[in-house]
PDB file of C-alpha atoms in Angstrom:
ATOM      1  CA  ALA A   1      -0.022  -0.115  -0.072  1.00  0.00           C
ATOM      2  CA  ARG A   2       3.209   2.444   0.142  1.00  0.00           C
ATOM      3  CA  CYS A   3       2.501   3.519  -3.567  1.00  0.00           C
ATOM      4  CA  TYR A   4      -1.125   4.583  -2.695  1.00  0.00           C
ATOM      5  CA  ARG A   5      -0.775   6.444   0.263  1.00  0.00           C
ATOM      6  CA  TYR A   6      -0.262  10.102  -0.872  1.00  0.00           C
ATOM      7  CA  ALA A   7      -2.410  11.542  -3.646  1.00  0.00           C
ATOM      8  CA  HIS A   8      -0.052  12.331  -6.770  1.00  0.00           C
ATOM      9  CA  GLY A   9      -1.808  14.135  -9.437  1.00  0.00           C
ATOM     10  CA  LYS A  10      -5.424  14.703 -10.289  1.00  0.00           C
ATOM     11  CA  PRO A  11      -8.425  12.781  -8.879  1.00  0.00           C
ATOM     12  CA  TYR A  12      -9.434   9.971 -11.162  1.00  0.00           C
ATOM     13  CA  PRO A  13     -12.829   8.759 -10.766  1.00  0.00           C
ATOM     14  CA  LYS A  14     -14.856   5.956 -12.471  1.00  0.00           C
ATOM     15  CA  SER A  15     -16.416   7.182 -15.507  1.00  0.00           C
ATOM     16  CA  ARG A  16     -17.285   6.411 -18.977  1.00  0.00           C
ATOM     17  CA  PHE A  17     -13.764   6.870 -19.911  1.00  0.00           C
ATOM     18  CA  CYS A  18     -12.189   4.939 -16.835  1.00  0.00           C
ATOM     19  CA  ARG A  19     -13.988   1.541 -17.127  1.00  0.00           C
ATOM     20  CA  GLY A  20     -13.147  -1.908 -15.758  1.00  0.00           C
ATOM     21  CA  VAL A  21     -12.706  -0.469 -12.323  1.00  0.00           C
ATOM     22  CA  PRO A  22     -13.125  -3.393  -9.365  1.00  0.00           C
ATOM     23  CA  ASP A  23     -15.544  -2.679  -6.950  1.00  0.00           C
ATOM     24  CA  PRO A  24     -14.667  -1.157  -3.766  1.00  0.00           C
ATOM     25  CA  LYS A  25     -14.134  -3.538  -0.841  1.00  0.00           C
ATOM     26  CA  ILE A  26     -16.264  -1.560   1.360  1.00  0.00           C
ATOM     27  CA  ARG A  27     -20.066  -1.934   0.430  1.00  0.00           C
ATOM     28  CA  ILE A  28     -21.714  -1.113   3.686  1.00  0.00           C
ATOM     29  CA  TYR A  29     -21.158   2.471   5.351  1.00  0.00           C
ATOM     30  CA  ASP A  30     -23.719   2.113   8.189  1.00  0.00           C
ATOM     31  CA  CYS A  31     -23.770  -0.720  10.717  1.00  0.00           C
ATOM     32  CA  GLY A  32     -25.611  -1.091  13.911  1.00  0.00           C
ATOM     33  CA  LYS A  33     -29.040   0.395  14.858  1.00  0.00           C
ATOM     34  CA  LYS A  34     -29.003   2.933  11.912  1.00  0.00           C
ATOM     35  CA  LYS A  35     -32.722   3.794  12.253  1.00  0.00           C
ATOM     36  CA  ILE A  36     -32.601   4.905  15.788  1.00  0.00           C
ATOM     37  CA  PRO A  37     -33.934   8.543  16.572  1.00  0.00           C
ATOM     38  CA  CYS A  38     -31.102  10.866  17.398  1.00  0.00           C
ATOM     39  CA  ASP A  39     -32.709  11.292  21.068  1.00  0.00           C
ATOM     40  CA  ASP A  40     -31.681   7.726  21.903  1.00  0.00           C
ATOM     41  CA  PHE A  41     -28.051   7.919  21.187  1.00  0.00           C
ATOM     42  CA  PRO A  42     -26.973  11.345  22.343  1.00  0.00           C
ATOM     43  CA  ALA A  43     -23.384  10.645  22.523  1.00  0.00           C
ATOM     44  CA  ALA A  44     -21.004  10.535  19.896  1.00  0.00           C
ATOM     45  CA  ALA A  45     -17.505   9.947  18.860  1.00  0.00           C
ATOM     46  CA  HIS A  46     -15.313  10.703  15.664  1.00  0.00           C
ATOM     47  CA  MET A  47     -12.121   9.335  14.349  1.00  0.00           C
ATOM     48  CA  VAL A  48     -10.378  12.334  12.631  1.00  0.00           C
ATOM     49  CA  CYS A  49      -7.602  11.849  10.147  1.00  0.00           C
ATOM     50  CA  ASP A  50      -4.485  13.900  10.564  1.00  0.00           C
ATOM     51  CA  GLU A  51      -2.840  13.944   7.261  1.00  0.00           C
ATOM     52  CA  ASN A  52      -3.642  14.599   3.686  1.00  0.00           C
ATOM     53  CA  GLN A  53      -3.530  10.992   2.307  1.00  0.00           C
ATOM     54  CA  GLN A  54      -5.598   8.451   0.400  1.00  0.00           C
ATOM     55  CA  VAL A  55      -7.425   5.752   2.325  1.00  0.00           C
ATOM     56  CA  THR A  56      -8.072   2.678   0.379  1.00  0.00           C
ATOM     57  CA  SER A  57     -11.457   1.053   0.358  1.00  0.00           C
ATOM     58  CA  GLU A  58      -9.731  -1.994   1.764  1.00  0.00           C
ATOM     59  CA  CYS A  59      -8.758  -0.350   4.956  1.00  0.00           C
ATOM     60  CA  LEU A  60     -12.056   1.529   5.423  1.00  0.00           C
ATOM     61  CA  GLU A  61     -13.924  -2.048   5.346  1.00  0.00           C
ATOM     62  CA  ALA A  62     -11.128  -3.376   7.690  1.00  0.00           C
ATOM     63  CA  ALA A  63     -11.890  -0.576  10.315  1.00  0.00           C
ATOM     64  CA  ARG A  64     -15.489  -0.858   9.842  1.00  0.00           C
ATOM     65  CA  ILE A  65     -15.272  -4.517  10.613  1.00  0.00           C
ATOM     66  CA  ALA A  66     -13.043  -4.037  13.733  1.00  0.00           C
ATOM     67  CA  THR A  67     -15.148  -1.253  15.194  1.00  0.00           C
ATOM     68  CA  ASN A  68     -18.408  -3.083  14.565  1.00  0.00           C
ATOM     69  CA  LYS A  69     -16.781  -6.143  16.320  1.00  0.00           C
ATOM     70  CA  TYR A  70     -15.569  -4.523  19.294  1.00  0.00           C
ATOM     71  CA  MET A  71     -18.855  -2.649  19.690  1.00  0.00           C
ATOM     72  CA  ILE A  72     -21.164  -5.692  19.466  1.00  0.00           C
ATOM     73  CA  THR A  73     -18.992  -7.652  21.858  1.00  0.00           C
ATOM     74  CA  ASN A  74     -18.543  -4.753  24.500  1.00  0.00           C
ATOM     75  CA  ALA A  75     -21.726  -2.204  24.051  1.00  0.00           C
ATOM     76  CA  GLY A  76     -23.988  -4.801  22.818  1.00  0.00           C
ATOM     77  CA  ARG A  77     -25.802  -5.312  19.511  1.00  0.00           C
ATOM     78  CA  ASP A  78     -28.399  -2.592  19.771  1.00  0.00           C
ATOM     79  CA  PHE A  79     -26.654   0.302  21.399  1.00  0.00           C
ATOM     80  CA  PHE A  80     -24.696   1.857  18.687  1.00  0.00           C
ATOM     81  CA  HIS A  81     -24.609   3.244  15.314  1.00  0.00           C
ATOM     82  CA  ILE A  82     -21.236   3.427  13.150  1.00  0.00           C
ATOM     83  CA  ARG A  83     -20.963   5.349  10.053  1.00  0.00           C
ATOM     84  CA  ILE A  84     -17.909   5.474   7.794  1.00  0.00           C
ATOM     85  CA  ARG A  85     -17.682   8.877   6.786  1.00  0.00           C
ATOM     86  CA  PRO A  86     -15.473   9.014   3.367  1.00  0.00           C
ATOM     87  CA  HIS A  87     -16.298   7.137   0.258  1.00  0.00           C
ATOM     88  CA  PRO A  88     -13.756   5.798  -1.880  1.00  0.00           C
ATOM     89  CA  TYR A  89     -14.175   7.336  -5.445  1.00  0.00           C
ATOM     90  CA  HIS A  90     -10.545   7.667  -6.627  1.00  0.00           C
ATOM     91  CA  VAL A  91      -9.255   4.963  -8.898  1.00  0.00           C
ATOM     92  CA  LEU A  92      -6.055   3.642  -8.304  1.00  0.00           C
ATOM     93  CA  ARG A  93      -3.746   2.349 -11.037  1.00  0.00           C
ATOM     94  CA  ILE A  94      -1.050  -0.223 -11.280  1.00  0.00           C
ATOM     95  CA  ASN A  95       1.560  -0.912 -14.405  1.00  0.00           C
ATOM     96  CA  LYS A  96       1.826  -4.688 -13.968  1.00  0.00           C
ATOM     97  CA  THR A  97       5.033  -6.132 -15.162  1.00  0.00           C
ATOM     98  CA  LEU A  98       5.908  -9.708 -14.942  1.00  0.00           C
ATOM     99  CA  SER A  99       9.303 -10.473 -13.135  1.00  0.00           C
ATOM    100  CA  CYS A 100       9.450 -14.018 -13.832  1.00  0.00           C
ATOM    101  CA  ALA A 101      12.335 -15.377 -16.070  1.00  0.00           C
ATOM    102  CA  GLY A 102      10.420 -16.608 -19.180  1.00  0.00           C
ATOM    103  CA  ALA A 103       8.435 -13.443 -19.647  1.00  0.00           C
ATOM    104  CA  ASP A 104      10.861 -11.739 -21.959  1.00  0.00           C
ATOM    105  CA  ARG A 105       8.138 -11.131 -24.565  1.00  0.00           C
ATOM    106  CA  LEU A 106       5.530  -9.817 -22.223  1.00  0.00           C
ATOM    107  CA  SER A 107       7.510  -7.558 -19.815  1.00  0.00           C
ATOM    108  CA  THR A 108       7.477  -4.067 -21.851  1.00  0.00           C
ATOM    109  CA  GLY A 109       8.866  -2.002 -18.813  1.00  0.00           C
ATOM    110  CA  MET A 110       8.024   1.299 -19.051  1.00  0.00           C
ATOM    111  CA  ARG A 111       6.474   1.537 -22.510  1.00  0.00           C
ATOM    112  CA  GLY A 112       2.934   2.527 -22.368  1.00  0.00           C
ATOM    113  CA  ALA A 113       3.160   2.773 -18.901  1.00  0.00           C
ATOM    114  CA  PHE A 114      -0.466   4.483 -17.931  1.00  0.00           C
ATOM    115  CA  GLY A 115      -1.768   1.494 -15.391  1.00  0.00           C
ATOM    116  CA  LYS A 116      -4.786  -0.329 -15.281  1.00  0.00           C
ATOM    117  CA  ALA A 117      -7.407   0.319 -12.838  1.00  0.00           C
ATOM    118  CA  TYR A 118      -6.348  -1.705  -9.539  1.00  0.00           C
ATOM    119  CA  GLY A 119      -8.628  -0.631  -6.869  1.00  0.00           C
ATOM    120  CA  THR A 120     -10.513   2.473  -5.247  1.00  0.00           C
ATOM    121  CA  ALA A 121      -9.312   4.933  -2.519  1.00  0.00           C
ATOM    122  CA  ALA A 122     -10.993   7.948  -0.574  1.00  0.00           C
ATOM    123  CA  ARG A 123      -8.925  11.212  -0.539  1.00  0.00           C
ATOM    124  CA  VAL A 124      -8.900  12.761   2.884  1.00  0.00           C
ATOM    125  CA  LYS A 125      -7.713  16.048   4.312  1.00  0.00           C
ATOM    126  CA  ILE A 126      -6.381  17.081   7.829  1.00  0.00           C
ATOM    127  CA  GLY A 127      -9.611  17.263  10.141  1.00  0.00           C
ATOM    128  CA  GLN A 128     -11.824  15.178   7.985  1.00  0.00           C
ATOM    129  CA  VAL A 129     -13.888  12.487  10.043  1.00  0.00           C
ATOM    130  CA  LEU A 130     -13.399   9.023   8.932  1.00  0.00           C
ATOM    131  CA  ILE A 131     -15.730   6.966  11.199  1.00  0.00           C
ATOM    132  CA  SER A 132     -18.463   8.157  13.462  1.00  0.00           C
ATOM    133  CA  ILE A 133     -20.289   6.267  16.175  1.00  0.00           C
ATOM    134  CA  ARG A 134     -23.225   7.484  18.103  1.00  0.00           C
ATOM    135  CA  THR A 135     -24.315   5.404  21.168  1.00  0.00           C
ATOM    136  CA  LYS A 136     -25.693   5.819  24.823  1.00  0.00           C
ATOM    137  CA  GLU A 137     -23.913   8.414  27.144  1.00  0.00           C
ATOM    138  CA  GLU A 138     -22.509   5.727  29.539  1.00  0.00           C
ATOM    139  CA  LYS A 139     -21.051   3.820  26.543  1.00  0.00           C
ATOM    140  CA  ILE A 140     -19.090   6.492  24.994  1.00  0.00           C
ATOM    141  CA  GLU A 141     -15.755   5.032  26.544  1.00  0.00           C
ATOM    142  CA  ILE A 142     -16.315   1.800  24.482  1.00  0.00           C
ATOM    143  CA  ALA A 143     -16.998   3.905  21.330  1.00  0.00           C
ATOM    144  CA  ALA A 144     -13.716   5.776  21.763  1.00  0.00           C
ATOM    145  CA  GLU A 145     -11.884   2.345  22.488  1.00  0.00           C
ATOM    146  CA  ALA A 146     -13.425   0.839  19.496  1.00  0.00           C
ATOM    147  CA  LEU A 147     -11.893   3.963  17.412  1.00  0.00           C
ATOM    148  CA  ARG A 148      -8.653   3.411  18.853  1.00  0.00           C
ATOM    149  CA  ARG A 149      -8.606  -0.057  17.675  1.00  0.00           C
ATOM    150  CA  ALA A 150      -9.736   0.777  14.464  1.00  0.00           C
ATOM    151  CA  LYS A 151      -6.988   3.329  14.068  1.00  0.00           C
ATOM    152  CA  PHE A 152      -4.510   0.500  13.560  1.00  0.00           C
ATOM    153  CA  LYS A 153      -6.250  -0.335  10.203  1.00  0.00           C
ATOM    154  CA  PHE A 154      -5.033   3.059   8.756  1.00  0.00           C
ATOM    155  CA  ALA A 155      -1.926   4.479   7.601  1.00  0.00           C
ATOM    156  CA  GLY A 156      -0.949   7.836   8.936  1.00  0.00           C
ATOM    157  CA  ARG A 157      -2.241   9.628  11.968  1.00  0.00           C
ATOM    158  CA  GLN A 158      -5.553   9.698  13.347  1.00  0.00           C
ATOM    159  CA  LYS A 159      -7.307  11.264  16.534  1.00  0.00           C
ATOM    160  CA  VAL A 160     -10.178   9.983  18.463  1.00  0.00           C
ATOM    161  CA  HIS A 161     -12.428  12.990  19.392  1.00  0.00           C
ATOM    162  CA  VAL A 162     -15.603  12.733  21.631  1.00  0.00           C
ATOM    163  CA  SER A 163     -17.945  15.021  20.180  1.00  0.00           C
ATOM    164  CA  SER A 164     -19.986  17.673  22.164  1.00  0.00           C
ATOM    165  CA  LYS A 165     -22.733  17.536  19.739  1.00  0.00           C
ATOM    166  CA  MET A 166     -26.165  15.545  20.071  1.00  0.00           C
ATOM    167  CA  GLY A 167     -25.540  12.496  18.102  1.00  0.00           C
ATOM    168  CA  PHE A 168     -24.805  13.070  14.445  1.00  0.00           C
ATOM    169  CA  THR A 169     -26.737  16.523  14.808  1.00  0.00           C
ATOM    170  CA  PRO A 170     -24.980  19.681  14.498  1.00  0.00           C
ATOM    171  CA  PHE A 171     -26.375  21.023  17.494  1.00  0.00           C
ATOM    172  CA  SER A 172     -24.685  20.913  21.096  1.00  0.00           C
ATOM    173  CA  LYS A 173     -26.642  19.289  23.822  1.00  0.00           C
ATOM    174  CA  GLU A 174     -27.582  22.408  25.456  1.00  0.00           C
ATOM    175  CA  ASP A 175     -28.966  23.828  22.293  1.00  0.00           C
ATOM    176  CA  TYR A 176     -30.656  20.775  21.248  1.00  0.00           C
ATOM    177  CA  ASN A 177     -32.634  20.665  24.835  1.00  0.00           C
ATOM    178  CA  LYS A 178     -33.336  24.406  24.166  1.00  0.00           C
ATOM    179  CA  TRP A 179     -34.527  24.001  20.695  1.00  0.00           C
ATOM    180  CA  LYS A 180     -36.472  21.139  21.561  1.00  0.00           C
ATOM    181  CA  ALA A 181     -38.243  22.697  24.316  1.00  0.00           C
ATOM    182  CA  CYS A 182     -39.315  25.422  22.090  1.00  0.00           C
ATOM    183  CA  GLY A 183     -40.731  22.990  19.630  1.00  0.00           C
ATOM    184  CA  ARG A 184     -38.510  24.217  16.862  1.00  0.00           C
ATOM    185  CA  LEU A 185     -36.850  20.658  16.076  1.00  0.00           C
ATOM    186  CA  ILE A 186     -38.607  18.070  14.030  1.00  0.00           C
ATOM    187  CA  PRO A 187     -37.478  14.477  14.176  1.00  0.00           C
ATOM    188  CA  ASN A 188     -36.250  13.557  10.731  1.00  0.00           C
ATOM    189  CA  GLY A 189     -35.238   9.820  11.104  1.00  0.00           C
ATOM    190  CA  MET A 190     -31.709   9.700  12.760  1.00  0.00           C
ATOM    191  CA  ASP A 191     -31.329  13.508  12.319  1.00  0.00           C
ATOM    192  CA  VAL A 192     -33.649  16.676  13.373  1.00  0.00           C
ATOM    193  CA  LYS A 193     -34.844  19.308  10.952  1.00  0.00           C
ATOM    194  CA  TRP A 194     -34.378  22.954  12.685  1.00  0.00           C
ATOM    195  CA  LEU A 195     -37.126  25.363  12.022  1.00  0.00           C
ATOM    196  CA  SER A 196     -35.574  28.871  11.722  1.00  0.00           C
ATOM    197  CA  SER A 197     -37.538  31.745  12.469  1.00  0.00           C
ATOM    198  CA  ARG A 198     -37.936  32.935   8.986  1.00  0.00           C
ATOM    199  CA  GLY A 199     -40.433  31.046   6.765  1.00  0.00           C
TER     200      GLY A 199
END
């Protein structure tokens, strides 16, 4: 994975020009109880990236499995919702060469060196959230530990941050309770809609 860690050149998404891209390893971005309204899971923890780098779909999937497994065994199956935040849209290429002895007809070396599609990755910035977990207040330590274990699946440096916001909403807990008492929050699945004073 050493060749694919940093972004060189332009983004290269899957398109009608770039065909034959293998499917990304990660297929599921949300695990746990994803339908539960945000009142039930007030605490949230995030894993924040600390480098400009590329995160492959393989390590996103490995981190998702590790986080999910730790949360199921330690917090219980019904007490969390994990969301993987970046999506791998950037296509990685590989210039395959055959290195065995009898391959003198096939190994073209650097002639026609534009590589074939090899896998996918997500480009992440400093301070971008990689994984978020929302859970009960008393289980937030478990969530932080699950994210710490998932850090080993990624290259580079990550920080685990316990959020002051209410679940995955953009409101702090005081604001949330204040607006909720005013009746200005409409539950909208796992999020809330905020009624502004205009309109």
